[in-house]
XYZ file of C-alpha atoms in Angstrom:
612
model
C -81.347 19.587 32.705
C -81.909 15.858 33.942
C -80.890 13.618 30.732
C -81.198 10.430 29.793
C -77.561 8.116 29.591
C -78.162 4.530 30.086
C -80.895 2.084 29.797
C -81.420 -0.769 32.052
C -83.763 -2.765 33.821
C -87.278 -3.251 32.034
C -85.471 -2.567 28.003
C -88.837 -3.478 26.267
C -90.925 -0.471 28.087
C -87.700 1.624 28.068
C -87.586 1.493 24.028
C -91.199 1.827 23.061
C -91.308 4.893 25.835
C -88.513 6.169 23.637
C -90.013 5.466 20.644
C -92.788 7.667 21.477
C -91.081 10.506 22.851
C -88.694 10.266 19.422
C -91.844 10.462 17.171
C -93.714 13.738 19.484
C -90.321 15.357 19.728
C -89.548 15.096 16.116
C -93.397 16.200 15.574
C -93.140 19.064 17.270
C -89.818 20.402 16.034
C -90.909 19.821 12.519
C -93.842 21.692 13.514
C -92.760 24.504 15.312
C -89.453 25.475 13.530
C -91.000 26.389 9.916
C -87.356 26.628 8.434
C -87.401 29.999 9.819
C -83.756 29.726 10.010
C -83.136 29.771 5.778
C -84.393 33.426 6.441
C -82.128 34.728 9.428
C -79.621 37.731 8.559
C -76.111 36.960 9.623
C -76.169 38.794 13.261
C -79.046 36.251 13.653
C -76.361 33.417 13.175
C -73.397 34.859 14.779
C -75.649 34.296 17.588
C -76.816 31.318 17.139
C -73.168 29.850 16.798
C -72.322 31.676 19.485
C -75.072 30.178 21.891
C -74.527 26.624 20.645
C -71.075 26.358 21.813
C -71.992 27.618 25.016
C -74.670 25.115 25.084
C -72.006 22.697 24.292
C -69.649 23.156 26.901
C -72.166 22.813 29.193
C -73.500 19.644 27.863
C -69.964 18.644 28.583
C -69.683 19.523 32.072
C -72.000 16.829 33.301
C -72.963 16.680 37.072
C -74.418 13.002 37.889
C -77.490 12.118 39.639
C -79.617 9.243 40.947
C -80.827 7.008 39.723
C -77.856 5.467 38.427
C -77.407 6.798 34.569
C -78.667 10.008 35.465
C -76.924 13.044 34.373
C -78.105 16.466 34.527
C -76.715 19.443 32.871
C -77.007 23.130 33.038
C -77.425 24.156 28.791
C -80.759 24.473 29.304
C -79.983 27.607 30.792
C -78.845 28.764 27.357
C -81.943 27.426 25.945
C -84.334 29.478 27.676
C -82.577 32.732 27.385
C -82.371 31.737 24.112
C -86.085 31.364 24.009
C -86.574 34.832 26.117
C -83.837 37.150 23.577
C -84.466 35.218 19.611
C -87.989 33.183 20.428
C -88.863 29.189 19.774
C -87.404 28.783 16.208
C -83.711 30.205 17.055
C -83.992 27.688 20.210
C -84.550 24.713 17.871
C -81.916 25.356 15.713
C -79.329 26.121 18.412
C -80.587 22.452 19.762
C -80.489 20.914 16.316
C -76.735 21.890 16.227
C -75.568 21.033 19.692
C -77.116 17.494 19.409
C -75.888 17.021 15.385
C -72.571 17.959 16.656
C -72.580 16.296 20.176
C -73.760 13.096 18.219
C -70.385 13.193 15.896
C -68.116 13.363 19.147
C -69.762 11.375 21.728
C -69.927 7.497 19.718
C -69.990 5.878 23.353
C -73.735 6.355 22.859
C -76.202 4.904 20.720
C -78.013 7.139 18.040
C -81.538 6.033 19.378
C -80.387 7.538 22.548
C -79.139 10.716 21.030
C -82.019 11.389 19.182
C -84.319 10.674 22.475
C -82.486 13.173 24.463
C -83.232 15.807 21.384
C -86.740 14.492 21.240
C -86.988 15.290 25.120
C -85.555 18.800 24.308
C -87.476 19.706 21.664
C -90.636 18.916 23.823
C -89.638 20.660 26.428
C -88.622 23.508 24.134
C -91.517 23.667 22.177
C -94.020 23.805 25.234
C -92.139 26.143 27.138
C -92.239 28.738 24.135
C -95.657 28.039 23.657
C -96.357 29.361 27.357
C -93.807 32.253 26.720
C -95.999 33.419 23.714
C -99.616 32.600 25.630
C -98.773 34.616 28.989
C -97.719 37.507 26.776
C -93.870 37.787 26.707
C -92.252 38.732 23.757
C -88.362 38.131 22.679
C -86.223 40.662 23.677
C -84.932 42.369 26.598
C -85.796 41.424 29.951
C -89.622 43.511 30.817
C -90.252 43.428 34.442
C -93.953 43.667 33.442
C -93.491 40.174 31.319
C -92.304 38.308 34.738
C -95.538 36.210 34.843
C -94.301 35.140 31.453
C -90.697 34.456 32.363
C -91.781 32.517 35.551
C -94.527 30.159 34.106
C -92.222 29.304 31.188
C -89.451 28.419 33.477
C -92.021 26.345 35.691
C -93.418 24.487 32.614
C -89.453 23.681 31.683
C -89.169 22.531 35.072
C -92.085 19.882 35.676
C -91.619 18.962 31.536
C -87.802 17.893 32.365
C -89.445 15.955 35.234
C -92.120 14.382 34.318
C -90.538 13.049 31.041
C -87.336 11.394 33.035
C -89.470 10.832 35.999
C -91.828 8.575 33.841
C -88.871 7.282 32.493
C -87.437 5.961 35.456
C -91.168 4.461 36.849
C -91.475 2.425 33.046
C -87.672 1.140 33.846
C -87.857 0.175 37.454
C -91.362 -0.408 38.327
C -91.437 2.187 41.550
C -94.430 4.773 41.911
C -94.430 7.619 39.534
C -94.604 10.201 42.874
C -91.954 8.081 44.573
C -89.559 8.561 41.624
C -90.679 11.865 40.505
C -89.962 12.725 44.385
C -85.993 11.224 44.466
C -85.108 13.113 41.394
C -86.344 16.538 42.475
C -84.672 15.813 46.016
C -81.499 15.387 44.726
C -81.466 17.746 41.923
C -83.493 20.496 43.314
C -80.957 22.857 43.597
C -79.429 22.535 40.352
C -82.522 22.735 38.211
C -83.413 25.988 40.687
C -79.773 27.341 39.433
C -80.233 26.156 35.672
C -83.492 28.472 35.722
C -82.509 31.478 37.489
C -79.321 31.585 35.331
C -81.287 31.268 32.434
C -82.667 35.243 33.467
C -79.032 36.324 34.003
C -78.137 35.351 30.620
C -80.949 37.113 29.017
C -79.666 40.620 30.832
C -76.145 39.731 29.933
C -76.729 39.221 26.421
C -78.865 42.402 25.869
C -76.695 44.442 28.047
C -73.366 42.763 27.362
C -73.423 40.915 24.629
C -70.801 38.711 23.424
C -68.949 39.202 26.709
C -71.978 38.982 28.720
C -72.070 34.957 26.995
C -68.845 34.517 28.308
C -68.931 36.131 31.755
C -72.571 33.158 31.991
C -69.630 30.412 30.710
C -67.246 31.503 33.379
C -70.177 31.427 35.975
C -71.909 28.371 34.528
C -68.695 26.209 34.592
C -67.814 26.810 38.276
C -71.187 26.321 39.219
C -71.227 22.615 37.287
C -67.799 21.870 39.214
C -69.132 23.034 42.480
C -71.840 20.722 42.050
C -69.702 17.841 40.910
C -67.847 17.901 44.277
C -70.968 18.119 46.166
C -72.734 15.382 44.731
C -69.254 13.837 45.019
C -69.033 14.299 48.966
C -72.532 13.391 49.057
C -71.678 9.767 47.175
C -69.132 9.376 49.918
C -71.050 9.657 52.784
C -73.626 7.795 51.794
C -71.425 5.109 50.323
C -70.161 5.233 54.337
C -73.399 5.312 55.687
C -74.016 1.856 53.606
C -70.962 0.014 54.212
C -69.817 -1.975 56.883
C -66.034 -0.983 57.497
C -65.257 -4.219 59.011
C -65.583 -5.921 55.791
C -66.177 -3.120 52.993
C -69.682 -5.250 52.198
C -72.844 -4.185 52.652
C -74.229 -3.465 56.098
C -77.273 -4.103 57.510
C -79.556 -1.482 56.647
C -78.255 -0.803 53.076
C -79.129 -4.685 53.294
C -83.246 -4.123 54.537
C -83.699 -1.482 51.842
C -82.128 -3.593 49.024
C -84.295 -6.363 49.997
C -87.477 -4.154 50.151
C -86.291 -3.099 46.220
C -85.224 -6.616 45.107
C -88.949 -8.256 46.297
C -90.679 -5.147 44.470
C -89.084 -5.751 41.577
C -89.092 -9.396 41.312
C -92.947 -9.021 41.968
C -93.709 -6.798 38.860
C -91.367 -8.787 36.702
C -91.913 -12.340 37.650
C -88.171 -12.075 37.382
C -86.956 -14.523 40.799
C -85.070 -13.764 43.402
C -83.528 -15.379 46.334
C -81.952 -14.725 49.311
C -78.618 -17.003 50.779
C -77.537 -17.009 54.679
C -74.356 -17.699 55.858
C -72.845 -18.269 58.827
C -69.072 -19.029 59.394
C -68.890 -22.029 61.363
C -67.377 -22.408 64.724
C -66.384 -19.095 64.731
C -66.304 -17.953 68.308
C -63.269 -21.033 68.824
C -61.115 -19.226 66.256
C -62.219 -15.978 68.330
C -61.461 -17.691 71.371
C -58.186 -19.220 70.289
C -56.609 -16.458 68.724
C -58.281 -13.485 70.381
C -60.117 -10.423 68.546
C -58.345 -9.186 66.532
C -57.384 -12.183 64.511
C -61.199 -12.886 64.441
C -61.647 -9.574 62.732
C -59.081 -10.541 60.402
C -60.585 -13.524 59.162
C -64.508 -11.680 59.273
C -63.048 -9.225 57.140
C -61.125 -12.069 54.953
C -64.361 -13.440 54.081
C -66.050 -10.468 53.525
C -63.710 -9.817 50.969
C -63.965 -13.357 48.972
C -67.495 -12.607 49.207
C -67.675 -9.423 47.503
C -65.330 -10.450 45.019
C -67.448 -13.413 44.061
C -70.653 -11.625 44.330
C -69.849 -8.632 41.958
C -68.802 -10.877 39.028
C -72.675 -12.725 39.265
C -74.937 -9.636 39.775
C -75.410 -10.450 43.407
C -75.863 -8.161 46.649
C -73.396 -9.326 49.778
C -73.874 -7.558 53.123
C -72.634 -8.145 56.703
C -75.891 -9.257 58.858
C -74.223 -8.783 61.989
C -71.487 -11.010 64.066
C -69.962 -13.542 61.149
C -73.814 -13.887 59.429
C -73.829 -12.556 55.730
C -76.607 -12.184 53.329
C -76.419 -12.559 49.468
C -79.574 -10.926 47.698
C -79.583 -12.991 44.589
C -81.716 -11.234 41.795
C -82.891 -13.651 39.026
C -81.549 -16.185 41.013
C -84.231 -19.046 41.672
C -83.552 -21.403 44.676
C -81.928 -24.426 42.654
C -79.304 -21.776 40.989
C -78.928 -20.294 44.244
C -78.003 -23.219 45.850
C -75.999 -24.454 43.609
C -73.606 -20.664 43.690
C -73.708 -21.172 47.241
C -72.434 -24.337 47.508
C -69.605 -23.578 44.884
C -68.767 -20.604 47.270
C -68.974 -22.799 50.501
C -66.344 -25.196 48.273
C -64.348 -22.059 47.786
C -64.128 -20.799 50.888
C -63.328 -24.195 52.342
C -60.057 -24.549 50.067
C -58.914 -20.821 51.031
C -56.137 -20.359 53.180
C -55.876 -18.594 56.347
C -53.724 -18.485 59.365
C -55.152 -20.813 62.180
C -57.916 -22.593 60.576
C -56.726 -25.694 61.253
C -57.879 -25.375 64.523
C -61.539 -25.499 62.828
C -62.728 -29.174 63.672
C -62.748 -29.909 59.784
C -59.250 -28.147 59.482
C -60.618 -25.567 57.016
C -62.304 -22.469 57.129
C -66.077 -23.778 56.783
C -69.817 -21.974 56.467
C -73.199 -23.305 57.371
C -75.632 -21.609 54.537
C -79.485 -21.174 54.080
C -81.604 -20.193 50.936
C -85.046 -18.863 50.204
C -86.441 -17.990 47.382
C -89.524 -14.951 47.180
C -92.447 -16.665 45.826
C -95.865 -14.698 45.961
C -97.080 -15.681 49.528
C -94.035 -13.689 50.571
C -96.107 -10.363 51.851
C -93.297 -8.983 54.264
C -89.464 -8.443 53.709
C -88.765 -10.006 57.235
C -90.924 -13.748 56.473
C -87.922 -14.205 53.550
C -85.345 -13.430 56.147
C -86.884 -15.670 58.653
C -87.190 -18.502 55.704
C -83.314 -18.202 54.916
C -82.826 -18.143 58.568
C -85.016 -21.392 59.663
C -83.186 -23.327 56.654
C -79.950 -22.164 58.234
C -80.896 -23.385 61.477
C -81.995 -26.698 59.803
C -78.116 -26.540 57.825
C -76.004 -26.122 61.158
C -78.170 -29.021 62.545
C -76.936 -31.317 59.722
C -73.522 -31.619 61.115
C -72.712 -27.316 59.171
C -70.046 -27.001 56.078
C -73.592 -27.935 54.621
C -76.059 -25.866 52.218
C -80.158 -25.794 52.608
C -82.582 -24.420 50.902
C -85.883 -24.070 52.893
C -88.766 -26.682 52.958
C -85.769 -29.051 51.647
C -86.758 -32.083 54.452
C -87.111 -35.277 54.406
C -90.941 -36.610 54.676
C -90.354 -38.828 58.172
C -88.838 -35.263 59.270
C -92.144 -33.178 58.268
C -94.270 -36.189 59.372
C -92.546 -35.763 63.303
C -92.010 -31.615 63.135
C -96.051 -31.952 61.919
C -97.166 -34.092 64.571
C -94.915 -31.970 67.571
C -96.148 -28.896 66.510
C -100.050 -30.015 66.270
C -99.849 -31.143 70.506
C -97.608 -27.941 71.099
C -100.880 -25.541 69.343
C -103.410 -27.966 71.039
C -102.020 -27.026 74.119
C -102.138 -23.674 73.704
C -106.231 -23.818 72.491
C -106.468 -25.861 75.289
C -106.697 -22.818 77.230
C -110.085 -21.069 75.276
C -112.031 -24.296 76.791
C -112.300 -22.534 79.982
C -112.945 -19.005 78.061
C -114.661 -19.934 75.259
C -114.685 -23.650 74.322
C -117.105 -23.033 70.887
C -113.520 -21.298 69.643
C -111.601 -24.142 70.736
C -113.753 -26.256 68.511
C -114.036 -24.396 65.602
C -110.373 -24.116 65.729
C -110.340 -27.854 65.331
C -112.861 -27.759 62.656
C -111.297 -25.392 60.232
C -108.116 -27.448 60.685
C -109.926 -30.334 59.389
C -110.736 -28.282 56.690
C -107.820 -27.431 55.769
C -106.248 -30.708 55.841
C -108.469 -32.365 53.490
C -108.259 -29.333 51.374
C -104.250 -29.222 51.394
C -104.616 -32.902 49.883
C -106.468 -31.506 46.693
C -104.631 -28.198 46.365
C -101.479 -28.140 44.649
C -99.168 -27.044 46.684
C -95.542 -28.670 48.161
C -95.462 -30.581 51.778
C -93.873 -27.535 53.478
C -96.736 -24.992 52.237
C -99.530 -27.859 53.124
C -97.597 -28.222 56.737
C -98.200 -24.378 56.958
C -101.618 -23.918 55.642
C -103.041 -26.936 58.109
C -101.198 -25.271 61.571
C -101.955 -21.664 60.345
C -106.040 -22.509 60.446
C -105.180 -24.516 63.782
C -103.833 -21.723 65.338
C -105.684 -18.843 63.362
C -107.828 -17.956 66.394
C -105.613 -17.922 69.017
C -105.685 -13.913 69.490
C -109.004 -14.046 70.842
C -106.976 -15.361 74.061
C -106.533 -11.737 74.814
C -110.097 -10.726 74.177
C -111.825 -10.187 77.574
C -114.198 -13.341 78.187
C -117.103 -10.571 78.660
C -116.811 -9.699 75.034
C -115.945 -12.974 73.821
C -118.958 -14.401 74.985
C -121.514 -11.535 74.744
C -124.894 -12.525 73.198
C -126.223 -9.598 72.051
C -124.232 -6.630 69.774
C -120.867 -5.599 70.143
C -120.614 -2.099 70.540
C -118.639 -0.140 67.824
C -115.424 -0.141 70.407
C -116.125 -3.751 70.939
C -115.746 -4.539 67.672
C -112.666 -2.475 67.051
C -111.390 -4.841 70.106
C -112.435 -7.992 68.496
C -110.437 -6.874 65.467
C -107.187 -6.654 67.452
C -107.262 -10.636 67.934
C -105.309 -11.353 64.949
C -102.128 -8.218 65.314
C -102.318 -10.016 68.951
C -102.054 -13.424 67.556
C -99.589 -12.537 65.356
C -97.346 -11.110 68.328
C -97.792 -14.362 69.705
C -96.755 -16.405 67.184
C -93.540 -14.670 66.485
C -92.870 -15.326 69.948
C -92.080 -18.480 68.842
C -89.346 -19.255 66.136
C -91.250 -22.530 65.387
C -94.686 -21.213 64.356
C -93.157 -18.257 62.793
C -94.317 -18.824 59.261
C -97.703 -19.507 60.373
C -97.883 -15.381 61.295
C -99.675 -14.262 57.720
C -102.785 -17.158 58.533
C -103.211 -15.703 61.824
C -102.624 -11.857 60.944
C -104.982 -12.325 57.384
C -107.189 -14.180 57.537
C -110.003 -11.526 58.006
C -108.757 -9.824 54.947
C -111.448 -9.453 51.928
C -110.698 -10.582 48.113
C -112.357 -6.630 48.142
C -109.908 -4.322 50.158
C -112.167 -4.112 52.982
C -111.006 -6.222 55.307
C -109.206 -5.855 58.586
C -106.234 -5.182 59.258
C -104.549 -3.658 56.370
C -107.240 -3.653 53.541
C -105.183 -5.969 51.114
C -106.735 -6.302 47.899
C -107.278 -9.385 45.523
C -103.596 -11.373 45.329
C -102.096 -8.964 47.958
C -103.239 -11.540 50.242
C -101.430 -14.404 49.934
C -103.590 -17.933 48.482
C -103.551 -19.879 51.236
C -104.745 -16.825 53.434
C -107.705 -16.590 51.095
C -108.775 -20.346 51.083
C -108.558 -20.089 55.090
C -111.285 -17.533 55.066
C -113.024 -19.216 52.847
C -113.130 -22.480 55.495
C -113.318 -20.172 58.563
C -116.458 -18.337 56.865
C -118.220 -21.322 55.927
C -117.337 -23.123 59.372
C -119.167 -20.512 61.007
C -122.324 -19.941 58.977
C -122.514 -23.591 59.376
C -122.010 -23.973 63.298
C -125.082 -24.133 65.690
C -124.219 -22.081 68.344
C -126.981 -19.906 71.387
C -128.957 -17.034 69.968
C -127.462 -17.216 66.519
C -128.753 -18.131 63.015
C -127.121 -21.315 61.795
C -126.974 -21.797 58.307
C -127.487 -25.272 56.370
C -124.988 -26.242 54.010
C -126.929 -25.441 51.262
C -127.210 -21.676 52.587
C -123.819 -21.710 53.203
C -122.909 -22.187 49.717
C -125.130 -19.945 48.509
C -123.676 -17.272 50.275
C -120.294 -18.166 49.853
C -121.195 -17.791 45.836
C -122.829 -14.288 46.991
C -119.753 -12.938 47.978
C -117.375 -14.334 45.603
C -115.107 -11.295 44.183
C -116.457 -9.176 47.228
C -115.457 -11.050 50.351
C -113.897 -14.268 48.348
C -111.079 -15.223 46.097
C -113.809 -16.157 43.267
C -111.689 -19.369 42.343
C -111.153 -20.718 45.336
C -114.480 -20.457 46.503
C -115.748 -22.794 43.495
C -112.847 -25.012 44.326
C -113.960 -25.019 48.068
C -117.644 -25.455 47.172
C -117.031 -28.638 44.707
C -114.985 -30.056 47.831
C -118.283 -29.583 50.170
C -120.282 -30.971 47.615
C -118.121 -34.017 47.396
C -117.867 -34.381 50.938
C -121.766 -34.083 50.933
C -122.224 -36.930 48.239
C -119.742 -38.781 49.854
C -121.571 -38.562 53.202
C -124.814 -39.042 51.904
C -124.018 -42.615 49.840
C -122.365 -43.802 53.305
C -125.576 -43.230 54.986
C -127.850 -45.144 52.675
């Protein structure tokens, strides 16, 4: 069965998990075996000799799984026959001896890991006769009217072996315990299904067969684990094909979107970073151009391979994007480290030589690069790759052969880029003042909001530049809202209100439109989620929803209890403030709403002492 070989990832949950399973293993082999075994009459032991080297050349004939370190062999087969034929004690000792012996020859491995791998058996062991003896089988000969026996023994084996590697593997890397449980039973299925059903055969060979019958299983057993071994083997292959890009042997670009979905769940649960490098070989389509296609695949696949070689000495990811883009996934990589690998590979690459690149305008081979590094408003794979790709954009503009990491400008740059971008949104609002002009100004309120707030959160120019044009352009879904329901005074109707709801997926859609206010999508697409789960459109939940997101409803709540507008109640500040405390840790981050409120009150105070 499924066993456990290496330990990586999380190693402080990985050892206590085996601590535990080491102390209720040994428990229940101490337990269960009685010494029984001082007592057995030499037939007894003939067997049980007999049936632990069988166990151990199957131990030996290893068939590999995923995840990577899992290895699953077929002994258990001998275990349960075992079980079925001489009954729970005889098992234990055959174990006892195959790991005591297997320990002595295999010194690649650490005791601790040895004697969790027993542990694991004897658990599984120890139930699994347990179930024998409660469903009424008794050791012997196969009895056809004992098959409820046989079968719920075998099943309890069977989801024991999984569940203990299976929680293994969710401690380790952090997945869902039904996600993992799932990929080991896909890939293994059929050899656990095997392992099991041979585990019957045995039994009738041994009672009807004996000694020959054992090696008539071995003979079986052994072809079986090499059959496997060249299936799993093909399989490797073709998925290792299915992942790589034959251009350059790197990565492609799906292996590439799943390793980044991975990478940002992990770096989330560990607070380990991670951060993400785009390249981009300069000036690539002259070289193309010059020295026709071929060449150009040449020198694509030239850099591909510098990159991989660099990349697997550090721990990092390389995959073809598409064209002559690459991506490096850089796991506990943060974005000064990053930068500073990447421009020591730009540096490389620049000093490498290759037929024709003199014809590059800075007579070397040359990339333009840009990094971005997952931080927790990061709620989608694709706003990383759009980060890496905007500070690329901003790299080839420098004059590329130049590294940048994102939000890296200079403040006169922001200061313009801020001021562009406010007329370019304004222009676009300007068109709800002939559908619905009270959205046009609250737009313009809650951006006032927010700018006054950015200046007392703490947060860096880039994220302030965001927050303030995300609650500018927040709204601007409801363009696509027909005015009828836009403007209706009395109820919406409950497919009204599903309509309404649609404003921000539509104002998302048009903000990507748009590589500019890309990174302004989560404000508009979030900012009618609730601190609770029940908000619209996905039901995030507490710091699933990014901060920023969950100060702008904040703003855009209060701004609307506190705007007169026809036929509905307007609230006074005071109200307002009141309710926003009502539905802090409900509808409200609970923290930012005090921070909010204390900037209201201010404001308040403030106003008030002008006026006198």
């Amino acid at each position: 069965m499924t066993k456990l070989k290496t330990f990586a990832g999380n190693i402080n949950s990985g050892h206590i998990y085996a601590l535990l399973i080491s102390l209720l293993g040994v428990a229940l082999f101490t337990y269960s075996n009685h010494l029984e075994f001082l007592q057995y009459p030499t037939p007894r032991w003939v067997w049980i000799y007999a049936l632990t080297g069988a166990s151990l050349i199957l131990t030996i004939s290893l068939v590999q799984l995923p995840p990577e370190g899992n290895e699953l062999t077929m002994e258990s087969a001998v275990y349960l026959a075992c079980i079925f034929v001489f009954g729970g004690s005889a098992t234990l000792t055959v174990l006892l001896l195959n790991c005591l012996i297997f320990f002595f020859f295999d010194t690649s491995t650490s005791w601790w890991k040895h004697l969790t791998n027993f542990s694991i058996y004897s658990i599984m062991i120890c139930v699994s006769s347990y179930t024998f003896d409660l469903f009424g089988g008794h050791p012997g000969p196969l009895i056809n009217d004992e098959l409820p026996a046989y079968l719920m023994t075998l099943a309890v084996y069977f989801i024991g072996n999984t569940l203990l590697i299976g929680l293994y593997y969710y401690i380790i890397y952090k997945g869902t315990l039904y996600e993992t449980i799932k990929d080991i039973i896909k890939d293994s299925f059929v050899v656990y299904l095997c392992t099991l059903v041979l585990s019957l055969v045995l039994v009738v060979l041994i009672v009807h067969n004996s000694f020959f019958g054992l090696v008539l299983f071995l003979c079986l057993s052994t072809l079986l684990c090499y059959s496997f071994k060249r299936l799993f083997s093909m399989y490797r292959s073709i998925e290792e094909r299915a992942n790589t890009d034959q251009r350059t042997g790197l990565f492609n670009h799906s292996y590439f979107e799943e390793a980044l979905e991975q990478e940002i769940q992990k770096s989330r649960a560990s607070g380990v970073p991670l951060s993400l490098a785009m390249i981009d070989l300069d000036d690539f389509k002259k070289y193309n151009d010059h020295f026709g296609h071929l060449q150009g695949d040449k020198l694509i696949a030239f850099v591909g391979e510098t990159l991989k070689s660099e990349a697997q000495q550090h721990g990092i990811i390389p995959a073809r994007y598409g064209g002559e883009e690459f991506t490096l996934l850089m796991p506990a990589y943060d974005i000064l480290q990053a930068r500073v690998y990447i421009d020591q590979l730009r540096k490389k690459l620049n000093n490498s030589r290759f037929d024709g690149v003199e014809i590059f305008p800075l007579g070397c081979l040359a990339f333009s690069a840009g990094i971005a590094s997952c931080t927790s408003d990061i709620h989608d794979k694709s706003q990383l790759v759009d980060q890496a790709d905007q500070a690329l954009y901003y790299s080839k503009r420098q004059g590329k052969n130049t590294v940048h990491t994102y939000g890296a400008y200079s403040s006169l740059e922001q200061e313009l880029d801020f001021s562009q971008d406010v007329r370019d949104i304004e222009q676009q609002l300007n068109l709800f003042m002939y559908k619905d002009m009270e959205t046009f100004r609250h737009s313009k309120r809650v951006f006032r909001y927010a700018m006054d707030i950015s200046e007392l959160l703490d947060i860096d120019a880039l994220s302030k530049r965001h927050f303030t044009l995300g609650a500018l352009i927040h709204d601007i879904g409801k363009l696509e809202i027909p005015w009828g329901i836009l403007n209706k005074k009395d109820k919406l109707e409950p497919e009204e209100w599903e309509m309404v709801k649609w404003h921000v997926t539509w104002g998302k859609k048009m903000a990507l439109t748009n590589d500019k206010f890309k990174d302004l999508a989560p404000y508009i697409e979030l900012h009618h989620e609730r601190y609770d789960g029940k908000g619209y459109p996905y039901g995030f939940k507490g710091e699933e929803i990014p901060r920023l997101c969950r100060m702008l409803t904040i703003i855009d709540s209060f701004d609307a209890m506190t705007t007169e507008r026809p036929y509905q109640p307007t609230k006074s500040v005071e109200e307002a403030i009141i309710e926003l405390r009502a539905c802090a840790g409900s509808q409200f981050d609970p923290e930012l709403t005090e921070f909010f409120i204390t900037y209201i009150e201010a404001r308040e105070l403030s106003a008030g002492d002008a006026a006198i």
